[in-house]
mmCIF file of N, CA and C in Angstrom:
data_model
loop_
_atom_site.group_PDB
_atom_site.id
_atom_site.type_symbol
_atom_site.label_atom_id
_atom_site.label_comp_id
_atom_site.label_asym_id
_atom_site.label_seq_id
_atom_site.Cartn_x
_atom_site.Cartn_y
_atom_site.Cartn_z
ATOM 1 N N ASP C 281 -8.270 27.798 4.917
ATOM 2 C CA ASP C 281 -9.137 27.517 4.173
ATOM 3 C C ASP C 281 -9.875 26.202 4.918
ATOM 4 N N ARG C 282 -11.192 26.636 4.846
ATOM 5 C CA ARG C 282 -12.173 25.668 5.662
ATOM 6 C C ARG C 282 -13.025 25.044 4.677
ATOM 7 N N GLY C 283 -13.413 23.832 5.087
ATOM 8 C CA GLY C 283 -14.029 22.879 4.197
ATOM 9 C C GLY C 283 -13.748 21.596 4.277
ATOM 10 N N PHE C 284 -14.141 20.634 3.192
ATOM 11 C CA PHE C 284 -13.559 19.503 3.476
ATOM 12 C C PHE C 284 -12.426 19.052 2.474
ATOM 13 N N HIS C 285 -11.297 18.297 2.688
ATOM 14 C CA HIS C 285 -10.247 18.036 1.639
ATOM 15 C C HIS C 285 -10.215 16.655 1.730
ATOM 16 N N ALA C 286 -9.720 15.963 0.396
ATOM 17 C CA ALA C 286 -9.592 14.752 0.919
ATOM 18 C C ALA C 286 -7.913 14.506 0.187
ATOM 19 N N PHE C 287 -7.123 13.713 1.376
ATOM 20 C CA PHE C 287 -5.824 13.641 1.134
ATOM 21 C C PHE C 287 -5.548 12.271 0.874
ATOM 22 N N ASN C 288 -4.728 12.150 -0.180
ATOM 23 C CA ASN C 288 -3.891 10.926 -0.647
ATOM 24 C C ASN C 288 -2.816 10.676 0.232
ATOM 25 N N LEU C 289 -2.722 9.773 1.139
ATOM 26 C CA LEU C 289 -1.777 9.651 1.941
ATOM 27 C C LEU C 289 -0.748 8.452 1.631
ATOM 28 N N GLY C 290 -0.572 8.143 0.382
ATOM 29 C CA GLY C 290 0.608 7.197 -0.150
ATOM 30 C C GLY C 290 2.037 7.657 -0.155
ATOM 31 N N SER C 291 2.776 6.833 -0.202
ATOM 32 C CA SER C 291 4.178 6.973 -0.427
ATOM 33 C C SER C 291 4.690 8.017 -1.540
ATOM 34 N N GLY C 292 4.142 8.084 -2.871
ATOM 35 C CA GLY C 292 4.415 8.657 -3.816
ATOM 36 C C GLY C 292 5.354 7.621 -4.607
ATOM 37 N N ILE C 293 5.790 6.265 -4.289
ATOM 38 C CA ILE C 293 6.678 5.638 -4.842
ATOM 39 C C ILE C 293 5.785 4.225 -5.009
ATOM 40 N N GLY C 294 5.994 3.858 -6.259
ATOM 41 C CA GLY C 294 5.044 2.912 -6.862
ATOM 42 C C GLY C 294 5.833 1.612 -6.576
ATOM 43 N N HIS C 295 4.859 0.685 -6.182
ATOM 44 C CA HIS C 295 5.252 -1.203 -5.793
ATOM 45 C C HIS C 295 4.185 -1.885 -6.712
ATOM 46 N N SER C 296 5.202 -2.924 -7.460
ATOM 47 C CA SER C 296 4.284 -3.772 -8.055
ATOM 48 C C SER C 296 3.722 -4.714 -7.392
ATOM 49 N N VAL C 297 2.623 -5.481 -7.827
ATOM 50 C CA VAL C 297 1.608 -6.316 -6.989
ATOM 51 C C VAL C 297 2.605 -7.599 -6.803
ATOM 52 N N LEU C 298 3.796 -7.810 -7.689
ATOM 53 C CA LEU C 298 4.623 -9.133 -7.597
ATOM 54 C C LEU C 298 5.632 -8.606 -6.170
ATOM 55 N N GLU C 299 5.809 -7.141 -5.867
ATOM 56 C CA GLU C 299 6.829 -6.878 -4.891
ATOM 57 C C GLU C 299 6.017 -6.818 -3.654
ATOM 58 N N ILE C 300 4.808 -6.554 -3.523
ATOM 59 C CA ILE C 300 3.987 -6.695 -2.428
ATOM 60 C C ILE C 300 3.616 -7.847 -2.128
ATOM 61 N N MET C 301 3.336 -8.821 -2.867
ATOM 62 C CA MET C 301 3.033 -10.106 -2.630
ATOM 63 C C MET C 301 4.470 -11.189 -2.219
ATOM 64 N N ASP C 302 5.743 -10.761 -2.594
ATOM 65 C CA ASP C 302 6.920 -11.051 -2.172
ATOM 66 C C ASP C 302 6.942 -10.625 -0.844
ATOM 67 N N ALA C 303 6.829 -9.337 -0.488
ATOM 68 C CA ALA C 303 7.072 -9.138 1.022
ATOM 69 C C ALA C 303 5.985 -9.865 1.822
ATOM 70 N N ALA C 304 4.829 -9.957 1.546
ATOM 71 C CA ALA C 304 3.603 -10.630 2.166
ATOM 72 C C ALA C 304 4.309 -12.199 2.631
ATOM 73 N N ARG C 305 4.644 -12.630 1.609
ATOM 74 C CA ARG C 305 5.348 -14.377 1.776
ATOM 75 C C ARG C 305 6.866 -14.316 2.505
ATOM 76 N N ARG C 306 7.478 -13.268 2.388
ATOM 77 C CA ARG C 306 8.527 -13.319 3.088
ATOM 78 C C ARG C 306 8.379 -12.812 4.705
ATOM 79 N N LEU C 307 7.301 -12.020 4.965
ATOM 80 C CA LEU C 307 7.480 -11.157 6.121
ATOM 81 C C LEU C 307 6.173 -11.911 7.083
ATOM 82 N N VAL C 308 5.236 -12.367 6.377
ATOM 83 C CA VAL C 308 3.592 -12.780 7.087
ATOM 84 C C VAL C 308 3.352 -14.262 6.678
ATOM 85 N N TYR C 309 3.599 -14.612 5.521
ATOM 86 C CA TYR C 309 2.829 -15.621 5.349
ATOM 87 C C TYR C 309 3.592 -16.516 4.188
ATOM 88 N N PRO C 310 4.490 -17.514 4.497
ATOM 89 C CA PRO C 310 5.762 -17.978 3.897
ATOM 90 C C PRO C 310 4.945 -18.871 2.668
ATOM 91 N N ASN C 311 3.811 -19.373 3.048
ATOM 92 C CA ASN C 311 3.214 -20.416 2.073
ATOM 93 C C ASN C 311 2.254 -19.669 1.104
ATOM 94 N N LEU C 312 2.265 -18.685 1.305
ATOM 95 C CA LEU C 312 1.245 -17.758 0.062
ATOM 96 C C LEU C 312 1.693 -18.402 -1.402
ATOM 97 N N GLU C 313 0.673 -18.500 -1.891
ATOM 98 C CA GLU C 313 1.004 -19.026 -3.463
ATOM 99 C C GLU C 313 0.282 -17.842 -3.907
ATOM 100 N N ILE C 314 1.217 -17.766 -5.316
ATOM 101 C CA ILE C 314 0.563 -16.520 -5.963
ATOM 102 C C ILE C 314 0.513 -17.076 -7.582
ATOM 103 N N ILE C 315 -0.775 -16.756 -8.021
ATOM 104 C CA ILE C 315 -1.217 -17.246 -9.226
ATOM 105 C C ILE C 315 -1.101 -16.144 -10.214
ATOM 106 N N PHE C 316 -0.293 -16.135 -11.339
ATOM 107 C CA PHE C 316 -0.843 -15.333 -12.167
ATOM 108 C C PHE C 316 -1.748 -15.319 -13.135
ATOM 109 N N GLU C 317 -2.557 -14.495 -13.542
ATOM 110 C CA GLU C 317 -3.619 -14.419 -14.443
ATOM 111 C C GLU C 317 -3.364 -13.069 -15.220
ATOM 112 N N ASN C 318 -4.341 -13.379 -16.088
ATOM 113 C CA ASN C 318 -4.319 -11.751 -17.385
ATOM 114 C C ASN C 318 -5.206 -10.771 -16.115
ATOM 115 N N PRO C 319 -4.715 -9.651 -16.214
ATOM 116 C CA PRO C 319 -5.452 -8.354 -15.751
ATOM 117 C C PRO C 319 -6.857 -8.391 -16.144
ATOM 118 N N ARG C 320 -7.825 -8.081 -15.146
ATOM 119 C CA ARG C 320 -9.108 -7.594 -15.514
ATOM 120 C C ARG C 320 -9.132 -6.554 -16.654
ATOM 121 N N GLU C 321 -10.310 -6.461 -17.253
ATOM 122 C CA GLU C 321 -10.498 -5.099 -18.069
ATOM 123 C C GLU C 321 -10.938 -4.266 -17.286
ATOM 124 N N GLY C 322 -10.260 -3.081 -17.471
ATOM 125 C CA GLY C 322 -10.370 -1.752 -16.973
ATOM 126 C C GLY C 322 -9.262 -1.516 -15.409
ATOM 127 N N ASP C 323 -8.485 -2.569 -15.405
ATOM 128 C CA ASP C 323 -7.547 -2.524 -14.446
ATOM 129 C C ASP C 323 -6.471 -1.538 -14.731
ATOM 130 N N PRO C 324 -6.080 -0.564 -14.136
ATOM 131 C CA PRO C 324 -4.817 0.334 -14.402
ATOM 132 C C PRO C 324 -3.808 -0.265 -14.076
ATOM 133 N N SER C 325 -2.695 0.048 -15.047
ATOM 134 C CA SER C 325 -1.389 -0.699 -15.057
ATOM 135 C C SER C 325 -0.479 -0.410 -14.340
ATOM 136 N N TYR C 326 -0.978 0.711 -13.709
ATOM 137 C CA TYR C 326 0.232 2.016 -12.572
ATOM 138 C C TYR C 326 -0.571 2.727 -11.645
ATOM 139 N N VAL C 327 -0.279 2.510 -10.540
ATOM 140 C CA VAL C 327 -1.231 3.365 -9.760
ATOM 141 C C VAL C 327 -0.132 4.352 -8.965
ATOM 142 N N VAL C 328 0.288 5.302 -8.571
ATOM 143 C CA VAL C 328 0.880 6.231 -7.562
ATOM 144 C C VAL C 328 0.268 7.084 -6.884
ATOM 145 N N ALA C 329 0.428 7.284 -5.911
ATOM 146 C CA ALA C 329 -0.193 8.332 -4.781
ATOM 147 C C ALA C 329 0.401 9.766 -4.993
ATOM 148 N N ASP C 330 -0.307 10.739 -5.471
ATOM 149 C CA ASP C 330 0.285 12.083 -5.386
ATOM 150 C C ASP C 330 0.174 12.819 -3.864
ATOM 151 N N THR C 331 1.029 13.190 -3.293
ATOM 152 C CA THR C 331 1.325 13.361 -1.759
ATOM 153 C C THR C 331 1.368 14.669 -1.444
ATOM 154 N N LYS C 332 1.287 15.588 -2.743
ATOM 155 C CA LYS C 332 1.807 16.896 -2.678
ATOM 156 C C LYS C 332 0.664 17.859 -1.480
ATOM 157 N N LEU C 333 -0.810 17.590 -1.680
ATOM 158 C CA LEU C 333 -1.544 18.424 -0.967
ATOM 159 C C LEU C 333 -1.328 17.774 0.416
ATOM 160 N N ALA C 334 -1.234 16.650 0.917
ATOM 161 C CA ALA C 334 -0.695 16.272 2.234
ATOM 162 C C ALA C 334 0.252 16.719 2.874
ATOM 163 N N LYS C 335 1.462 16.975 1.779
ATOM 164 C CA LYS C 335 2.528 17.582 2.619
ATOM 165 C C LYS C 335 2.323 19.202 2.610
ATOM 166 N N ASN C 336 1.880 19.958 1.350
ATOM 167 C CA ASN C 336 1.621 21.247 1.530
ATOM 168 C C ASN C 336 0.628 21.398 2.789
ATOM 169 N N LEU C 337 -0.413 20.882 2.954
ATOM 170 C CA LEU C 337 -1.110 21.415 3.980
ATOM 171 C C LEU C 337 -1.196 20.688 5.213
ATOM 172 N N LEU C 338 -0.847 19.300 5.416
ATOM 173 C CA LEU C 338 -0.706 19.026 6.333
ATOM 174 C C LEU C 338 0.709 18.917 6.898
ATOM 175 N N ASN C 339 1.743 19.234 6.336
ATOM 176 C CA ASN C 339 3.196 18.980 6.369
ATOM 177 C C ASN C 339 3.331 17.130 6.841
ATOM 178 N N TRP C 340 2.823 16.557 6.108
ATOM 179 C CA TRP C 340 2.791 15.156 6.371
ATOM 180 C C TRP C 340 3.388 14.516 5.438
ATOM 181 N N GLN C 341 4.326 13.581 5.810
ATOM 182 C CA GLN C 341 5.184 12.766 4.679
ATOM 183 C C GLN C 341 5.408 11.461 4.956
ATOM 184 N N HIS C 342 5.480 10.250 4.170
ATOM 185 C CA HIS C 342 5.292 9.038 4.270
ATOM 186 C C HIS C 342 6.912 8.916 4.982
ATOM 187 N N ASN C 343 6.739 8.036 5.671
ATOM 188 C CA ASN C 343 7.997 7.619 6.401
ATOM 189 C C ASN C 343 8.013 6.340 6.701
ATOM 190 N N ILE C 344 7.442 5.043 6.160
ATOM 191 C CA ILE C 344 7.562 3.802 6.474
ATOM 192 C C ILE C 344 8.001 2.899 5.385
ATOM 193 N N SER C 345 8.666 1.722 5.235
ATOM 194 C CA SER C 345 9.099 1.108 4.228
ATOM 195 C C SER C 345 7.690 0.141 3.694
ATOM 196 N N LEU C 346 7.824 -0.268 2.850
ATOM 197 C CA LEU C 346 6.997 -1.427 2.212
ATOM 198 C C LEU C 346 7.047 -3.009 3.202
ATOM 199 N N ASP C 347 8.089 -3.044 3.645
ATOM 200 C CA ASP C 347 8.175 -4.175 4.671
ATOM 201 C C ASP C 347 7.324 -3.676 5.900
ATOM 202 N N GLU C 348 7.410 -2.628 6.641
ATOM 203 C CA GLU C 348 6.686 -2.135 7.506
ATOM 204 C C GLU C 348 5.206 -1.648 7.412
ATOM 205 N N MET C 349 4.850 -1.300 6.025
ATOM 206 C CA MET C 349 3.255 -1.343 5.599
ATOM 207 C C MET C 349 2.987 -2.930 5.787
ATOM 208 N N THR C 350 3.554 -3.646 5.170
ATOM 209 C CA THR C 350 3.334 -5.083 5.066
ATOM 210 C C THR C 350 2.874 -5.811 6.541
ATOM 211 N N ILE C 351 3.660 -5.405 7.575
ATOM 212 C CA ILE C 351 3.710 -6.039 8.688
ATOM 213 C C ILE C 351 2.629 -5.214 9.437
ATOM 214 N N SER C 352 2.421 -4.097 9.320
ATOM 215 C CA SER C 352 1.332 -3.221 9.969
ATOM 216 C C SER C 352 -0.144 -3.552 9.100
ATOM 217 N N GLY C 353 -0.179 -3.617 7.890
ATOM 218 C CA GLY C 353 -1.577 -4.431 7.384
ATOM 219 C C GLY C 353 -1.976 -5.750 7.577
ATOM 220 N N TRP C 354 -0.898 -6.591 7.836
ATOM 221 C CA TRP C 354 -1.248 -7.933 8.503
ATOM 222 C C TRP C 354 -1.808 -8.079 9.932
ATOM 223 N N LYS C 355 -1.242 -7.269 10.765
ATOM 224 C CA LYS C 355 -1.711 -6.801 12.014
ATOM 225 C C LYS C 355 -2.719 -6.323 12.482
ATOM 226 N N ALA C 356 -3.315 -5.561 11.213
ATOM 227 C CA ALA C 356 -4.675 -4.719 11.524
ATOM 228 C C ALA C 356 -5.664 -5.739 10.908
ATOM 229 N N PHE C 357 -5.061 -6.875 9.903
ATOM 230 C CA PHE C 357 -6.179 -7.759 9.318
ATOM 231 C C PHE C 357 -6.206 -8.772 10.355
ATOM 232 N N GLN C 358 -5.138 -9.526 10.942
ATOM 233 C CA GLN C 358 -5.421 -10.457 12.335
ATOM 234 C C GLN C 358 -6.059 -9.902 13.255
ATOM 235 N N LYS C 359 -6.295 -8.744 13.701
ATOM 236 C CA LYS C 359 -6.909 -8.027 14.617
ATOM 237 C C LYS C 359 -8.458 -7.635 14.675
ATOM 238 N N ASN C 360 -8.856 -7.240 13.078
ATOM 239 C CA ASN C 360 -10.203 -7.306 12.702
ATOM 240 C C ASN C 360 -10.775 -8.416 12.013
ATOM 241 N N LYS C 361 -10.425 -9.336 11.940
ATOM 242 C CA LYS C 361 -10.719 -10.591 10.745
ATOM 243 C C LYS C 361 -12.094 -11.168 11.728
#
């Protein structure tokens, strides 16, 4: 099949904002302050990647943990800031 395809390369597993913030505080930024506020209008309450297309066409599957994603994202931020 030729042409353009957009692939969602998420894990297919949802993580809450608090889980992500806790990982960031635990792994890369111990003094991270979390401020709780009301959601913005229009913010979705839940978003999870549908990875079927990537798995079917690319034989690609997510294989890293939230901790690994957190550390990788932090390293990329530090390198490119």
